[in-house]
């Protein structure tokens, strides 16, 4: 007998699938695969997978998973913690179309997931597309939209209807809501055809009056996008600043600069203080990659304003957990596929922030918040960035992103950890598209070196943080390995919980499954 061929392989985790990049990988169980798709669910073209393929994967997994409560919890998690807008709307339509589920249960989930007008328009768009089975609304979906519209005041409907697609006029035509009072009825008619009425709220009357004479004072409490669609003066723009929240300011810094707002020191001080306020940053739910995008796109804006964006980044990173004195290795994938926009390709509206930029932001935040964190970068080679953890997160993130651009070999991360430990925790932030492994065997190269590390450090834990939609992983389904996804700080919170727990297979799924569902009658 050929003893070399039949030697004991031990507890080798055999890689059972080929990933989209052509490398060996481990298939995620259905719930874990759906979770990864939903929490990364911007549903745009990625480096290896098209938006259409992602949507087909979501639909097929939803049909396979016969667990309504899990689907509901996943939709809530993705929306409220992951701050995702697209995939939760898809999941909500799937839940609403399941006639086995009571309407009261569906409505309780709908009220949490569809939490603003953008989410409502996304829900309507998904229904209209027919991708989830039928193009017509049906009684259930129509009633859900009607109930949402009828819960809004006239002022709220005016604000809600600004800058959404499908428009509120389309939504009203499709669902035929019945107004609960005269003001609401007047607003519905106004949104449909611009009808005037004494019953319209004052904000609409003021807006219509201002349209006729834009030299007057700006109407109070008017939606920002309504006003900026008009030919405003520099004085108007300066006045407008004081009605903008931190999120609106972040998005419109270039426009404010273009229209001369920052020539007014008082207005500029207001912007700086608003962006620098940690409470405002948390309230607006700005994500680190969004602040990085603003920083990269505002090179002509005064430095004091750009510095405020850096302060905002520090505040946004506060939720990144501290690992105390534990020895931690953070490995950032800087391969070519990590140059994909972090929210996927979507034509001219694609984010300028790449996956590698977002990964670098998180790595920098880990290094900032803990005292014993090493950071490496990898593609098919090891890169060791030189940085000062006391520098701003944005500055360090830009340094990390200058490396690499070739193929992907995730085994470099665990090989480095094995040879340079002992690390208590290894975090690999990647798009998971590893294919250029030097190791040839039944398991992935990442798992080979992780198993070697675990022989001498049985308490060590591995986190594989995926920034793109995927149904495979480089790590096996084991209690010492966390496979997590998403580009919000919610993923970092799951990592902290994992580190303090006894582990357990599919820990991420269990975190989602632990969410309490809203009560309903």
Short mmCIF file of C-alpha atoms in Angstrom, two decimals:
data_model
loop_
_atom_site.label_atom_id
_atom_site.label_comp_id
_atom_site.label_asym_id
_atom_site.label_seq_id
_atom_site.Cartn_x
_atom_site.Cartn_y
_atom_site.Cartn_z
CA UNK A 1 0.00 0.00 0.00
CA UNK A 2 1.15 3.54 -0.78
CA UNK A 3 1.39 4.81 2.81
CA UNK A 4 2.03 8.40 1.71
CA UNK A 5 -1.26 8.41 -0.18
CA UNK A 6 -3.27 6.86 2.67
CA UNK A 7 -1.67 8.61 5.64
CA UNK A 8 -3.90 10.02 8.40
CA UNK A 9 -5.08 13.50 7.41
CA UNK A 10 -6.35 14.42 10.87
CA UNK A 11 -9.25 16.85 11.08
CA UNK A 12 -8.66 18.48 7.72
CA UNK A 13 -11.53 20.77 6.66
CA UNK A 14 -11.95 19.79 3.02
CA UNK A 15 -12.71 22.73 0.72
CA UNK A 16 -15.84 21.69 -1.12
CA UNK A 17 -16.53 24.41 -3.74
CA UNK A 18 -14.82 26.74 -6.19
CA UNK A 19 -15.43 30.44 -5.59
CA UNK A 20 -16.22 33.06 -8.24
CA UNK A 21 -12.50 33.87 -8.62
CA UNK A 22 -11.65 30.23 -9.38
CA UNK A 23 -10.12 29.34 -6.02
CA UNK A 24 -10.92 26.65 -3.49
CA UNK A 25 -13.43 27.63 -0.84
CA UNK A 26 -16.03 26.41 1.64
CA UNK A 27 -19.72 26.70 0.85
CA UNK A 28 -21.69 28.67 3.44
CA UNK A 29 -24.82 27.02 4.85
CA UNK A 30 -28.03 28.52 3.49
CA UNK A 31 -28.74 30.92 6.37
CA UNK A 32 -25.14 32.08 6.54
CA UNK A 33 -25.02 32.58 2.76
CA UNK A 34 -28.23 34.62 2.78
CA UNK A 35 -26.95 36.69 5.69
CA UNK A 36 -23.76 37.53 3.80
CA UNK A 37 -25.73 38.55 0.71
CA UNK A 38 -28.21 40.69 2.65
CA UNK A 39 -25.80 42.54 4.96
CA UNK A 40 -23.64 43.35 1.94
CA UNK A 41 -26.79 43.91 -0.07
CA UNK A 42 -26.30 46.97 -2.22
CA UNK A 43 -27.02 44.63 -5.15
CA UNK A 44 -24.62 46.21 -7.63
CA UNK A 45 -22.10 44.61 -9.96
CA UNK A 46 -19.05 43.47 -8.02
CA UNK A 47 -15.64 42.47 -9.35
CA UNK A 48 -16.64 38.85 -9.96
CA UNK A 49 -20.44 38.69 -9.61
CA UNK A 50 -23.15 40.69 -11.40
CA UNK A 51 -26.06 42.35 -9.64
CA UNK A 52 -28.41 39.94 -11.43
CA UNK A 53 -26.54 36.93 -10.05
CA UNK A 54 -26.65 38.37 -6.53
CA UNK A 55 -30.41 38.89 -6.76
CA UNK A 56 -30.94 35.37 -8.11
CA UNK A 57 -28.90 33.97 -5.22
CA UNK A 58 -31.00 35.90 -2.71
CA UNK A 59 -34.28 34.75 -4.26
CA UNK A 60 -33.20 31.10 -4.38
CA UNK A 61 -31.99 31.12 -0.77
CA UNK A 62 -35.17 32.80 0.46
CA UNK A 63 -37.18 30.02 -1.18
CA UNK A 64 -35.00 27.31 0.37
CA UNK A 65 -35.01 28.66 3.93
CA UNK A 66 -38.31 27.73 5.55
CA UNK A 67 -37.90 29.99 8.57
CA UNK A 68 -40.04 33.11 8.45
CA UNK A 69 -38.79 34.47 11.75
CA UNK A 70 -35.16 34.26 10.63
CA UNK A 71 -35.95 36.12 7.39
CA UNK A 72 -37.71 38.82 9.42
CA UNK A 73 -34.82 39.12 11.87
CA UNK A 74 -32.32 39.30 9.01
CA UNK A 75 -34.28 42.11 7.34
CA UNK A 76 -34.38 44.03 10.64
CA UNK A 77 -30.67 43.44 11.31
CA UNK A 78 -29.60 44.54 7.82
CA UNK A 79 -31.69 47.71 8.00
CA UNK A 80 -31.30 48.83 11.61
CA UNK A 81 -27.73 47.69 12.31
CA UNK A 82 -26.18 47.27 8.86
CA UNK A 83 -27.94 50.41 7.52
CA UNK A 84 -28.50 48.67 4.17
CA UNK A 85 -31.23 50.06 1.91
CA UNK A 86 -31.59 47.69 -1.04
CA UNK A 87 -31.51 44.06 0.11
CA UNK A 88 -33.80 44.57 3.17
CA UNK A 89 -36.47 45.91 0.80
CA UNK A 90 -36.10 42.77 -1.34
CA UNK A 91 -36.41 40.57 1.74
CA UNK A 92 -39.42 42.57 2.94
CA UNK A 93 -41.25 41.95 -0.35
CA UNK A 94 -40.53 38.21 -0.07
CA UNK A 95 -41.97 38.17 3.45
CA UNK A 96 -45.02 40.21 2.44
CA UNK A 97 -45.76 37.90 -0.52
CA UNK A 98 -45.82 34.78 1.67
CA UNK A 99 -49.53 34.21 2.23
CA UNK A 100 -48.80 31.68 4.99
CA UNK A 101 -47.68 34.55 7.23
CA UNK A 102 -50.30 36.62 9.02
CA UNK A 103 -50.74 40.20 7.85
CA UNK A 104 -50.29 41.47 11.41
CA UNK A 105 -46.83 39.84 11.62
CA UNK A 106 -45.82 41.20 8.22
CA UNK A 107 -46.97 44.70 9.18
CA UNK A 108 -44.96 44.65 12.41
CA UNK A 109 -41.79 43.84 10.45
CA UNK A 110 -42.66 46.32 7.69
CA UNK A 111 -42.93 49.14 10.23
CA UNK A 112 -39.35 48.50 11.39
CA UNK A 113 -37.65 47.80 8.04
CA UNK A 114 -39.43 50.42 5.93
CA UNK A 115 -38.39 53.28 8.19
CA UNK A 116 -38.23 56.17 5.73
CA UNK A 117 -39.44 57.28 2.33
CA UNK A 118 -36.34 55.93 0.55
CA UNK A 119 -37.08 52.47 1.93
CA UNK A 120 -40.73 52.79 0.91
CA UNK A 121 -39.80 53.70 -2.66
CA UNK A 122 -37.34 50.77 -2.73
CA UNK A 123 -40.10 48.43 -1.57
CA UNK A 124 -42.44 49.71 -4.29
CA UNK A 125 -39.72 49.41 -6.94
CA UNK A 126 -39.04 45.78 -6.00
CA UNK A 127 -42.74 44.93 -6.21
CA UNK A 128 -43.14 46.66 -9.57
CA UNK A 129 -40.12 44.88 -11.03
CA UNK A 130 -41.82 41.49 -10.78
CA UNK A 131 -38.51 39.93 -9.69
CA UNK A 132 -40.15 38.54 -6.55
CA UNK A 133 -42.97 36.77 -8.35
CA UNK A 134 -45.67 39.28 -9.30
CA UNK A 135 -45.74 42.84 -10.65
CA UNK A 136 -49.11 43.77 -9.19
CA UNK A 137 -49.27 44.86 -5.58
CA UNK A 138 -52.06 42.62 -4.39
CA UNK A 139 -54.15 43.51 -1.37
CA UNK A 140 -51.42 42.87 1.20
CA UNK A 141 -48.60 44.98 -0.28
CA UNK A 142 -51.02 47.73 -1.23
CA UNK A 143 -52.38 47.89 2.32
CA UNK A 144 -48.87 48.03 3.77
CA UNK A 145 -48.00 51.05 1.61
CA UNK A 146 -51.36 52.71 2.31
CA UNK A 147 -50.88 52.24 6.05
CA UNK A 148 -47.41 53.80 5.84
CA UNK A 149 -48.69 56.82 3.88
CA UNK A 150 -51.72 57.29 6.14
CA UNK A 151 -49.48 57.36 9.21
CA UNK A 152 -47.76 60.52 7.96
CA UNK A 153 -48.78 64.13 8.54
CA UNK A 154 -49.00 66.61 5.68
CA UNK A 155 -45.60 68.08 6.59
CA UNK A 156 -44.02 64.64 6.74
CA UNK A 157 -45.45 63.62 3.35
CA UNK A 158 -43.98 66.74 1.76
CA UNK A 159 -40.55 65.95 3.18
CA UNK A 160 -40.88 62.23 2.39
CA UNK A 161 -41.71 62.90 -1.24
CA UNK A 162 -38.48 64.75 -1.97
CA UNK A 163 -35.78 63.04 -4.04
CA UNK A 164 -37.17 59.50 -4.19
CA UNK A 165 -37.68 57.14 -7.13
CA UNK A 166 -40.36 55.93 -7.80
CA UNK A 167 -41.92 59.31 -7.02
CA UNK A 168 -44.66 59.67 -4.45
CA UNK A 169 -47.00 60.57 -7.31
CA UNK A 170 -46.35 57.11 -8.79
CA UNK A 171 -46.75 55.44 -5.40
CA UNK A 172 -50.07 57.20 -4.81
CA UNK A 173 -51.34 56.19 -8.27
CA UNK A 174 -50.35 52.57 -7.68
CA UNK A 175 -51.79 52.17 -4.19
CA UNK A 176 -54.72 54.66 -4.06
CA UNK A 177 -54.41 55.61 -0.37
CA UNK A 178 -57.51 57.04 1.29
CA UNK A 179 -56.68 60.21 3.18
CA UNK A 180 -57.58 60.23 6.86
CA UNK A 181 -58.07 64.02 7.03
CA UNK A 182 -58.45 67.08 4.79
CA UNK A 183 -54.80 68.14 5.04
CA UNK A 184 -53.57 64.69 4.01
CA UNK A 185 -56.02 64.64 1.12
CA UNK A 186 -54.81 68.05 -0.05
CA UNK A 187 -51.16 66.88 0.06
CA UNK A 188 -51.97 63.73 -1.93
CA UNK A 189 -53.58 65.88 -4.65
CA UNK A 190 -50.65 68.33 -4.55
CA UNK A 191 -48.14 65.52 -5.03
CA UNK A 192 -50.18 64.10 -7.90
CA UNK A 193 -50.73 67.23 -9.96
CA UNK A 194 -49.63 70.31 -7.99
CA UNK A 195 -53.19 71.15 -6.93
CA UNK A 196 -53.49 74.16 -4.65
CA UNK A 197 -55.72 74.16 -1.59
CA UNK A 198 -56.31 76.11 1.60
CA UNK A 199 -55.88 72.80 3.44
CA UNK A 200 -52.23 72.42 2.45
CA UNK A 201 -49.73 72.74 5.32
CA UNK A 202 -47.94 76.05 5.67
CA UNK A 203 -44.59 74.62 4.52
CA UNK A 204 -46.03 73.83 1.07
CA UNK A 205 -47.76 77.20 0.80
CA UNK A 206 -44.50 78.95 1.71
CA UNK A 207 -42.55 76.87 -0.80
CA UNK A 208 -44.95 77.66 -3.64
CA UNK A 209 -44.82 81.35 -2.75
CA UNK A 210 -41.01 81.29 -2.73
CA UNK A 211 -40.95 79.66 -6.18
CA UNK A 212 -42.72 82.73 -7.52
CA UNK A 213 -40.29 85.14 -5.83
CA UNK A 214 -36.90 83.61 -4.99
CA UNK A 215 -35.51 86.94 -3.79
CA UNK A 216 -37.36 86.67 -0.50
CA UNK A 217 -36.54 84.74 2.66
CA UNK A 218 -36.25 80.97 2.41
CA UNK A 219 -39.37 79.12 3.59
CA UNK A 220 -38.88 77.54 6.99
CA UNK A 221 -38.58 73.76 7.41
CA UNK A 222 -38.63 73.16 3.66
CA UNK A 223 -36.88 70.03 2.31
CA UNK A 224 -33.34 70.81 1.22
CA UNK A 225 -33.63 69.14 -2.19
CA UNK A 226 -36.78 71.12 -2.99
CA UNK A 227 -34.95 74.37 -2.44
CA UNK A 228 -31.73 73.47 -4.23
CA UNK A 229 -33.71 72.67 -7.38
CA UNK A 230 -34.42 76.42 -7.60
CA UNK A 231 -32.03 79.21 -8.72
CA UNK A 232 -30.81 80.19 -5.24
CA UNK A 233 -28.57 83.15 -4.49
CA UNK A 234 -25.39 82.97 -2.36
CA UNK A 235 -27.39 84.58 0.45
CA UNK A 236 -30.01 81.84 0.11
CA UNK A 237 -27.34 79.15 0.32
CA UNK A 238 -25.85 80.70 3.46
CA UNK A 239 -29.28 80.80 5.04
CA UNK A 240 -29.94 77.22 3.99
CA UNK A 241 -26.91 75.89 5.87
CA UNK A 242 -28.55 76.43 9.24
CA UNK A 243 -31.39 74.04 8.41
CA UNK A 244 -29.12 71.18 7.36
CA UNK A 245 -28.19 68.18 9.48
CA UNK A 246 -24.76 66.56 9.58
CA UNK A 247 -25.62 64.03 6.87
CA UNK A 248 -26.89 66.70 4.47
CA UNK A 249 -23.83 68.82 5.15
CA UNK A 250 -21.51 65.90 4.41
CA UNK A 251 -23.19 65.26 1.08
CA UNK A 252 -23.29 68.88 -0.02
CA UNK A 253 -19.93 70.31 1.02
CA UNK A 254 -18.78 70.79 -2.57
CA UNK A 255 -22.03 72.60 -3.46
CA UNK A 256 -21.76 74.86 -0.42
CA UNK A 257 -18.21 75.74 -1.38
CA UNK A 258 -19.21 76.36 -5.02
CA UNK A 259 -21.94 78.78 -3.96
CA UNK A 260 -19.66 80.82 -1.70
CA UNK A 261 -20.99 79.69 1.68
CA UNK A 262 -17.52 79.28 3.17
CA UNK A 263 -16.66 82.93 2.51
CA UNK A 264 -18.91 83.61 5.52
CA UNK A 265 -16.93 82.72 8.66
CA UNK A 266 -20.08 82.32 10.76
CA UNK A 267 -21.61 79.83 8.30
CA UNK A 268 -18.33 77.94 8.04
CA UNK A 269 -18.04 77.72 11.84
CA UNK A 270 -21.56 76.29 11.96
CA UNK A 271 -20.64 73.60 9.41
CA UNK A 272 -17.42 72.73 11.23
CA UNK A 273 -19.14 72.46 14.61
CA UNK A 274 -21.99 70.37 13.19
CA UNK A 275 -19.66 67.89 11.49
CA UNK A 276 -17.35 67.71 14.52
CA UNK A 277 -20.15 67.02 17.03
CA UNK A 278 -19.98 63.30 18.00
CA UNK A 279 -23.68 63.30 18.92
CA UNK A 280 -24.61 64.63 15.47
CA UNK A 281 -22.44 61.99 13.78
CA UNK A 282 -24.09 59.18 15.75
CA UNK A 283 -27.59 60.60 15.27
CA UNK A 284 -27.15 60.83 11.51
CA UNK A 285 -25.78 57.26 11.36
CA UNK A 286 -22.90 58.20 9.09
CA UNK A 287 -20.63 55.30 8.25
CA UNK A 288 -16.82 55.57 8.13
CA UNK A 289 -16.61 54.94 4.39
CA UNK A 290 -19.12 57.76 3.73
CA UNK A 291 -16.95 60.23 5.61
CA UNK A 292 -13.92 59.02 3.70
CA UNK A 293 -15.83 59.60 0.45
CA UNK A 294 -16.62 63.16 1.52
CA UNK A 295 -12.97 63.76 2.40
CA UNK A 296 -11.75 62.45 -0.95
CA UNK A 297 -14.30 64.50 -2.91
CA UNK A 298 -13.77 67.88 -1.23
CA UNK A 299 -10.20 68.83 -2.07
CA UNK A 300 -11.28 72.40 -2.93
CA UNK A 301 -13.07 72.89 0.40
CA UNK A 302 -11.24 74.89 3.13
CA UNK A 303 -8.95 72.73 5.28
CA UNK A 304 -10.80 73.58 8.48
CA UNK A 305 -13.91 71.91 7.00
CA UNK A 306 -11.95 68.88 5.81
CA UNK A 307 -10.42 68.60 9.28
CA UNK A 308 -13.96 68.49 10.66
CA UNK A 309 -14.57 65.44 8.46
CA UNK A 310 -11.59 63.79 10.09
CA UNK A 311 -13.07 64.57 13.51
CA UNK A 312 -16.35 63.07 12.35
CA UNK A 313 -14.48 59.93 11.29
CA UNK A 314 -13.03 59.60 14.78
CA UNK A 315 -16.55 59.86 16.24
CA UNK A 316 -17.93 57.34 13.74
CA UNK A 317 -15.21 54.89 14.77
CA UNK A 318 -16.13 55.02 18.46
CA UNK A 319 -18.25 51.90 18.11
CA UNK A 320 -15.25 49.92 16.92
CA UNK A 321 -14.46 47.68 19.92
CA UNK A 322 -11.28 47.79 21.94
CA UNK A 323 -9.43 44.52 22.47
CA UNK A 324 -7.49 45.78 25.47
CA UNK A 325 -4.07 44.16 25.77
CA UNK A 326 -4.90 41.15 23.60
CA UNK A 327 -2.45 40.64 20.76
CA UNK A 328 -4.40 41.17 17.54
CA UNK A 329 -3.43 40.91 13.89
CA UNK A 330 -5.52 42.77 11.31
CA UNK A 331 -4.82 41.72 7.72
CA UNK A 332 -6.18 43.96 4.93
CA UNK A 333 -6.67 42.56 1.43
CA UNK A 334 -5.21 45.05 -1.08
CA UNK A 335 -5.62 42.89 -4.20
CA UNK A 336 -7.01 44.13 -7.51
CA UNK A 337 -10.58 43.04 -6.81
CA UNK A 338 -10.60 45.22 -3.68
CA UNK A 339 -10.62 48.27 -5.96
CA UNK A 340 -14.30 47.50 -6.59
CA UNK A 341 -16.62 50.29 -5.30
CA UNK A 342 -17.63 49.35 -1.78
CA UNK A 343 -21.34 49.49 -2.71
CA UNK A 344 -20.87 47.78 -6.09
CA UNK A 345 -20.81 49.21 -9.59
CA UNK A 346 -23.94 51.22 -10.38
CA UNK A 347 -22.91 53.37 -13.30
CA UNK A 348 -22.21 57.06 -12.72
CA UNK A 349 -23.56 56.87 -9.17
CA UNK A 350 -20.95 54.32 -8.05
CA UNK A 351 -19.17 55.23 -4.83
CA UNK A 352 -15.62 56.51 -5.23
CA UNK A 353 -14.73 54.64 -2.04
CA UNK A 354 -13.30 51.23 -2.81
CA UNK A 355 -13.46 48.07 -0.75
CA UNK A 356 -9.78 48.54 0.12
CA UNK A 357 -10.51 52.04 1.41
CA UNK A 358 -13.29 50.80 3.71
CA UNK A 359 -11.13 47.90 4.92
CA UNK A 360 -8.29 50.30 5.68
CA UNK A 361 -10.63 52.55 7.67
CA UNK A 362 -11.68 49.68 9.90
CA UNK A 363 -8.11 48.44 10.31
CA UNK A 364 -7.00 51.93 11.32
CA UNK A 365 -9.84 52.19 13.83
CA UNK A 366 -8.86 48.85 15.39
CA UNK A 367 -5.27 50.05 15.72
CA UNK A 368 -6.45 53.36 17.21
CA UNK A 369 -8.75 51.81 19.83
CA UNK A 370 -6.50 48.99 21.08
CA UNK A 371 -2.94 49.03 22.39
CA UNK A 372 -1.60 45.82 20.85
CA UNK A 373 -2.71 45.62 17.23
CA UNK A 374 -0.45 44.72 14.31
CA UNK A 375 -1.60 45.55 10.77
CA UNK A 376 -0.44 43.92 7.55
CA UNK A 377 -1.63 44.10 3.95
CA UNK A 378 -1.61 41.34 1.36
CA UNK A 379 -2.35 40.51 -2.26
CA UNK A 380 -0.09 37.70 -3.47
CA UNK A 381 2.67 39.19 -1.31
CA UNK A 382 2.99 40.48 2.23
CA UNK A 383 3.06 44.27 2.73
CA UNK A 384 3.81 45.89 6.08
CA UNK A 385 2.53 49.49 6.23
CA UNK A 386 4.41 52.00 8.36
CA UNK A 387 1.92 54.13 10.21
CA UNK A 388 1.28 55.88 13.50
CA UNK A 389 -1.89 54.74 15.20
CA UNK A 390 -2.22 58.24 16.67
CA UNK A 391 -2.58 59.74 13.19
CA UNK A 392 -6.13 60.31 11.97
CA UNK A 393 -7.99 57.28 10.72
CA UNK A 394 -8.44 58.87 7.28
CA UNK A 395 -4.71 59.54 6.95
CA UNK A 396 -3.76 55.98 7.88
CA UNK A 397 -6.43 54.51 5.64
CA UNK A 398 -4.99 56.37 2.68
CA UNK A 399 -1.54 54.95 3.43
CA UNK A 400 -2.83 51.36 3.53
CA UNK A 401 -4.64 51.76 0.23
CA UNK A 402 -1.44 52.58 -1.67
CA UNK A 403 -0.29 48.96 -1.56
CA UNK A 404 -0.97 46.03 -3.84
CA UNK A 405 -3.34 45.56 -6.72
CA UNK A 406 -2.57 42.00 -7.86
CA UNK A 407 -4.14 38.62 -7.13
CA UNK A 408 -5.52 37.41 -3.82
CA UNK A 409 -3.91 34.92 -1.44
CA UNK A 410 -5.67 34.97 1.93
CA UNK A 411 -3.28 32.32 3.24
CA UNK A 412 -0.68 35.08 3.68
CA UNK A 413 -2.67 36.41 6.66
CA UNK A 414 -2.73 33.16 8.64
CA UNK A 415 0.79 32.20 7.55
CA UNK A 416 2.08 35.49 8.96
CA UNK A 417 0.07 34.98 12.16
CA UNK A 418 1.45 31.44 12.56
CA UNK A 419 5.05 32.57 12.09
CA UNK A 420 4.90 35.83 14.12
CA UNK A 421 2.39 35.20 16.94
CA UNK A 422 1.16 34.24 19.36
CA UNK A 423 -1.95 36.23 18.35
CA UNK A 424 -5.16 35.97 20.37
CA UNK A 425 -7.23 37.19 17.44
CA UNK A 426 -6.68 37.39 13.69
CA UNK A 427 -9.03 39.56 11.60
CA UNK A 428 -8.89 39.25 7.81
CA UNK A 429 -10.80 42.03 6.01
CA UNK A 430 -11.26 41.01 2.39
CA UNK A 431 -13.67 40.47 -0.48
CA UNK A 432 -12.98 36.75 0.09
CA UNK A 433 -12.03 36.15 -3.56
CA UNK A 434 -8.83 34.21 -2.80
CA UNK A 435 -7.45 32.12 -5.65
CA UNK A 436 -3.65 32.56 -5.84
CA UNK A 437 -2.73 30.17 -3.01
CA UNK A 438 0.72 28.61 -3.05
CA UNK A 439 -0.49 25.67 -0.97
CA UNK A 440 -2.04 22.70 -2.81
CA UNK A 441 -4.08 20.37 -0.64
CA UNK A 442 -7.58 19.39 0.39
CA UNK A 443 -8.12 22.48 2.52
CA UNK A 444 -7.60 26.14 1.67
CA UNK A 445 -4.19 27.66 2.31
CA UNK A 446 -5.74 29.96 4.90
CA UNK A 447 -7.04 26.96 6.85
CA UNK A 448 -3.73 25.09 6.61
CA UNK A 449 -1.82 27.83 8.41
CA UNK A 450 -4.66 28.54 10.82
CA UNK A 451 -4.62 24.90 11.93
CA UNK A 452 -0.85 25.13 12.43
CA UNK A 453 -1.33 28.22 14.60
CA UNK A 454 -4.05 26.51 16.64
CA UNK A 455 -1.77 23.61 17.52
CA UNK A 456 0.25 25.93 19.77
CA UNK A 457 -2.48 28.46 20.62
CA UNK A 458 -5.78 26.65 21.07
CA UNK A 459 -7.58 29.74 22.37
CA UNK A 460 -6.89 31.84 19.26
CA UNK A 461 -9.84 32.99 17.16
CA UNK A 462 -10.09 33.90 13.49
CA UNK A 463 -12.47 36.46 11.96
CA UNK A 464 -13.10 36.55 8.21
CA UNK A 465 -14.79 39.89 7.51
CA UNK A 466 -16.28 39.92 4.01
CA UNK A 467 -17.00 43.30 2.38
CA UNK A 468 -18.78 41.96 -0.70
CA UNK A 469 -21.74 39.63 -1.32
CA UNK A 470 -20.58 36.00 -1.32
CA UNK A 471 -21.89 32.51 -0.64
CA UNK A 472 -18.45 30.99 0.02
CA UNK A 473 -15.65 31.50 2.51
CA UNK A 474 -11.95 30.77 2.85
CA UNK A 475 -12.59 29.49 6.38
CA UNK A 476 -14.39 26.32 7.44
CA UNK A 477 -17.54 26.25 9.56
CA UNK A 478 -15.94 25.90 13.01
CA UNK A 479 -16.44 27.33 16.49
CA UNK A 480 -13.07 29.14 16.45
CA UNK A 481 -13.88 30.97 13.19
CA UNK A 482 -16.32 33.84 12.68
CA UNK A 483 -17.51 34.56 9.15
CA UNK A 484 -19.15 37.98 9.16
CA UNK A 485 -20.13 40.54 6.53
CA UNK A 486 -21.14 44.17 6.06
CA UNK A 487 -19.54 47.62 5.87
CA UNK A 488 -21.08 49.17 9.00
CA UNK A 489 -19.72 49.10 12.52
CA UNK A 490 -22.34 46.45 13.35
CA UNK A 491 -19.89 43.82 12.06
CA UNK A 492 -17.27 45.12 14.50
CA UNK A 493 -19.77 44.67 17.31
CA UNK A 494 -20.32 41.06 16.31
CA UNK A 495 -16.55 40.55 16.39
CA UNK A 496 -16.39 41.89 19.96
CA UNK A 497 -19.18 39.54 21.04
CA UNK A 498 -17.44 36.62 19.35
CA UNK A 499 -14.17 37.33 21.12
CA UNK A 500 -15.84 37.29 24.54
CA UNK A 501 -17.98 34.22 23.83
CA UNK A 502 -17.31 30.51 23.67
CA UNK A 503 -17.64 30.74 19.91
CA UNK A 504 -19.93 28.27 18.22
CA UNK A 505 -20.51 27.47 14.61
CA UNK A 506 -22.16 30.18 12.52
CA UNK A 507 -21.87 32.72 15.33
CA UNK A 508 -22.94 35.54 12.98
CA UNK A 509 -26.18 33.75 12.15
CA UNK A 510 -26.86 33.23 15.84
CA UNK A 511 -26.33 36.94 16.50
CA UNK A 512 -28.97 37.74 13.89
CA UNK A 513 -31.29 35.05 15.23
CA UNK A 514 -31.06 36.56 18.73
CA UNK A 515 -32.83 39.76 17.64
CA UNK A 516 -36.19 40.28 19.33
CA UNK A 517 -39.07 40.61 16.91
CA UNK A 518 -41.60 43.43 17.44
CA UNK A 519 -44.85 42.47 19.12
CA UNK A 520 -48.04 42.48 17.06
CA UNK A 521 -51.76 41.89 17.48
#
